[in-house]
């Protein structure tokens, strides 16, 4: 189901609502162009988990960030540099990908997950954010029981 997000607050609220459904070990794959609201959504997820949303920054230059203090630990990764192989030093191995996807305690949220589609865990939530003029839409597909 595609849902309209008329403003930034709506994107953050969608993240908060999604957080209520998250369980330890979940992987949330976020797909969306630059400016589609990926980091805003993560801020809402953090708030929904009881983590201070102000700690959530756009991690483009810090590929992995972990936030604690909420109902579940939140691992926030940005795969832009890894997926685009824009820097040969940024590899899945260098960010500790195997540990990230086998972490059964935390929730992991990945911006630009579509860039590494072939290695995503099959049990995951897919989130697609789309830019529609000045607003956005979101579509969430729960694939946690699909493999
Ligand atoms: P991304 O991480 O996908 O690049 P951001 O979350 O940084 O995108 O958001 C980019 C900009 O879009 C921010 O200024 C944010 O406030 C704004 N924004 C987020 N959601 C919406 C929305 N639903 N409608 C309009 N603007 C939004
Ligand atoms: Mg971002």
Short mmCIF file of C-alpha atoms and ligand atoms in Angstrom, two decimals:
data_model
loop_
_atom_site.label_atom_id
_atom_site.label_comp_id
_atom_site.label_asym_id
_atom_site.label_seq_id
_atom_site.Cartn_x
_atom_site.Cartn_y
_atom_site.Cartn_z
CA UNK A 1 0.00 0.00 0.00
CA UNK A 2 1.36 3.39 -1.01
CA UNK A 3 0.79 6.13 1.60
CA UNK A 4 1.17 9.86 1.03
CA UNK A 5 3.64 11.79 3.19
CA UNK A 6 2.67 15.44 2.72
CA UNK A 7 5.46 16.88 4.87
CA UNK A 8 8.53 16.06 6.91
CA UNK A 9 6.47 15.43 10.06
CA UNK A 10 4.49 12.76 8.18
CA UNK A 11 7.72 10.96 7.22
CA UNK A 12 8.87 11.02 10.81
CA UNK A 13 5.48 9.75 12.02
CA UNK A 14 5.65 6.89 9.50
CA UNK A 15 8.98 5.94 11.07
CA UNK A 16 7.50 6.06 14.55
CA UNK A 17 4.63 3.80 13.51
CA UNK A 18 7.02 1.38 11.83
CA UNK A 19 9.11 1.22 15.02
CA UNK A 20 6.15 -0.25 16.90
CA UNK A 21 6.31 -3.29 14.60
CA UNK A 22 10.05 -3.88 14.92
CA UNK A 23 11.56 -6.84 16.74
CA UNK A 24 15.13 -7.77 17.69
CA UNK A 25 17.17 -8.78 14.65
CA UNK A 26 14.96 -7.00 12.11
CA UNK A 27 16.55 -5.49 9.01
CA UNK A 28 14.85 -2.51 7.36
CA UNK A 29 16.00 -1.90 3.77
CA UNK A 30 15.26 1.68 2.71
CA UNK A 31 15.19 2.51 -0.98
CA UNK A 32 14.77 6.08 -2.18
CA UNK A 33 16.58 8.79 -4.10
CA UNK A 34 18.64 11.55 -2.54
CA UNK A 35 16.24 13.74 -0.52
CA UNK A 36 13.42 11.17 -0.47
CA UNK A 37 13.33 11.23 3.33
CA UNK A 38 15.39 8.18 4.31
CA UNK A 39 17.22 9.83 7.19
CA UNK A 40 14.00 11.56 8.31
CA UNK A 41 12.31 8.16 8.46
CA UNK A 42 15.20 6.76 10.53
CA UNK A 43 14.79 9.69 12.92
CA UNK A 44 11.14 8.67 13.36
CA UNK A 45 12.12 5.03 13.89
CA UNK A 46 14.58 6.16 16.57
CA UNK A 47 11.89 8.22 18.29
CA UNK A 48 9.47 5.30 18.12
CA UNK A 49 12.05 3.04 19.77
CA UNK A 50 12.57 5.60 22.54
CA UNK A 51 15.93 6.90 21.25
CA UNK A 52 16.61 10.64 21.08
CA UNK A 53 16.00 11.43 17.37
CA UNK A 54 18.50 14.28 17.51
CA UNK A 55 21.36 11.77 17.61
CA UNK A 56 20.41 10.53 14.15
CA UNK A 57 22.55 12.22 11.53
CA UNK A 58 22.90 11.55 7.85
CA UNK A 59 25.62 8.91 7.96
CA UNK A 60 26.96 9.36 4.44
CA UNK A 61 30.48 9.92 5.71
CA UNK A 62 30.16 7.67 8.74
CA UNK A 63 28.87 4.50 7.22
CA UNK A 64 27.68 2.78 10.40
CA UNK A 65 26.23 4.38 13.52
CA UNK A 66 24.68 2.67 16.56
CA UNK A 67 22.18 4.33 18.85
CA UNK A 68 21.28 2.91 22.24
CA UNK A 69 19.00 3.88 25.11
CA UNK A 70 15.73 2.79 23.50
CA UNK A 71 13.56 -0.32 23.54
CA UNK A 72 15.99 -1.93 21.07
CA UNK A 73 19.49 -0.91 19.90
CA UNK A 74 19.35 0.72 16.47
CA UNK A 75 22.13 0.28 13.89
CA UNK A 76 21.97 2.87 11.10
CA UNK A 77 23.97 2.23 7.96
CA UNK A 78 24.33 4.13 4.70
CA UNK A 79 25.30 1.99 1.74
CA UNK A 80 25.78 4.81 -0.77
CA UNK A 81 29.54 4.62 -0.80
CA UNK A 82 29.69 0.86 -0.38
CA UNK A 83 27.08 0.09 -3.04
CA UNK A 84 28.41 2.54 -5.56
CA UNK A 85 32.00 1.43 -4.94
CA UNK A 86 32.85 5.10 -4.99
CA UNK A 87 35.86 4.47 -2.83
CA UNK A 88 37.64 1.12 -3.04
CA UNK A 89 38.18 1.30 0.75
CA UNK A 90 34.44 1.14 1.37
CA UNK A 91 33.45 -2.48 1.09
CA UNK A 92 30.78 -4.57 2.78
CA UNK A 93 33.61 -6.33 4.58
CA UNK A 94 35.08 -3.07 5.88
CA UNK A 95 31.80 -2.03 7.49
CA UNK A 96 31.40 -5.42 9.18
CA UNK A 97 28.46 -6.49 7.01
CA UNK A 98 28.42 -10.11 8.20
CA UNK A 99 28.19 -9.03 11.83
CA UNK A 100 25.52 -6.46 11.01
CA UNK A 101 23.22 -8.94 9.27
CA UNK A 102 23.73 -11.65 11.89
CA UNK A 103 22.99 -9.28 14.81
CA UNK A 104 19.94 -10.81 16.48
CA UNK A 105 19.60 -8.14 19.19
CA UNK A 106 19.45 -4.87 17.27
CA UNK A 107 17.26 -3.39 14.60
CA UNK A 108 19.28 -2.45 11.51
CA UNK A 109 18.11 0.28 9.13
CA UNK A 110 19.95 0.66 5.83
CA UNK A 111 19.79 3.72 3.57
CA UNK A 112 20.50 2.98 -0.11
CA UNK A 113 19.84 -0.74 0.49
CA UNK A 114 18.85 -1.10 -3.17
CA UNK A 115 22.52 -0.60 -4.13
CA UNK A 116 23.42 -3.94 -2.53
CA UNK A 117 20.14 -5.72 -3.34
CA UNK A 118 21.78 -9.07 -4.08
CA UNK A 119 23.24 -9.44 -0.58
CA UNK A 120 20.32 -8.22 1.54
CA UNK A 121 18.96 -10.68 4.10
CA UNK A 122 15.80 -12.31 2.77
CA UNK A 123 13.97 -11.70 6.05
CA UNK A 124 13.54 -7.97 6.03
CA UNK A 125 11.17 -5.05 5.76
CA UNK A 126 11.42 -3.19 2.45
CA UNK A 127 10.63 0.51 2.54
CA UNK A 128 10.37 2.50 -0.67
CA UNK A 129 10.29 6.28 -0.43
CA UNK A 130 9.35 8.13 -3.59
CA UNK A 131 9.51 11.84 -4.33
CA UNK A 132 6.24 13.26 -5.71
CA UNK A 133 6.69 16.95 -6.38
CA UNK A 134 7.33 18.58 -3.01
CA UNK A 135 5.80 15.66 -1.10
CA UNK A 136 6.75 12.02 -0.76
CA UNK A 137 5.13 8.58 -0.64
CA UNK A 138 6.04 5.48 1.34
CA UNK A 139 5.42 1.82 0.66
CA UNK A 140 6.37 -0.81 3.24
CA UNK A 141 6.57 -4.51 2.36
CA UNK A 142 7.02 -6.93 5.23
CA UNK A 143 9.20 -9.80 4.04
CA UNK A 144 10.05 -11.12 7.50
CA UNK A 145 8.34 -14.44 6.91
CA UNK A 146 9.20 -14.85 3.26
CA UNK A 147 12.13 -17.26 3.46
P1 LIG B 1 17.51 11.32 2.38
O1 LIG B 1 18.11 10.75 3.62
O2 LIG B 1 16.62 10.34 1.66
O3 LIG B 1 18.51 11.94 1.45
P2 LIG B 1 16.36 13.32 4.15
O4 LIG B 1 15.65 12.51 5.17
O5 LIG B 1 17.68 13.89 4.51
O6 LIG B 1 16.50 12.49 2.78
O7 LIG B 1 15.34 14.44 3.71
C1 LIG B 1 15.66 15.39 2.71
C2 LIG B 1 14.77 16.60 2.88
O8 LIG B 1 13.42 16.26 2.65
C3 LIG B 1 14.83 17.17 4.29
O9 LIG B 1 14.90 18.58 4.20
C4 LIG B 1 13.52 16.74 4.91
O10 LIG B 1 13.07 17.66 5.85
C5 LIG B 1 12.60 16.72 3.70
N1 LIG B 1 11.45 15.81 3.84
C6 LIG B 1 11.39 14.62 4.44
N2 LIG B 1 10.17 14.07 4.30
C7 LIG B 1 9.43 14.95 3.57
C8 LIG B 1 8.06 14.95 3.08
N3 LIG B 1 7.25 13.92 3.33
N4 LIG B 1 7.66 16.01 2.37
C9 LIG B 1 8.49 17.04 2.12
N5 LIG B 1 9.78 17.11 2.56
C10 LIG B 1 10.25 16.07 3.27
MG1 LIG B 2 20.12 10.29 4.19
#
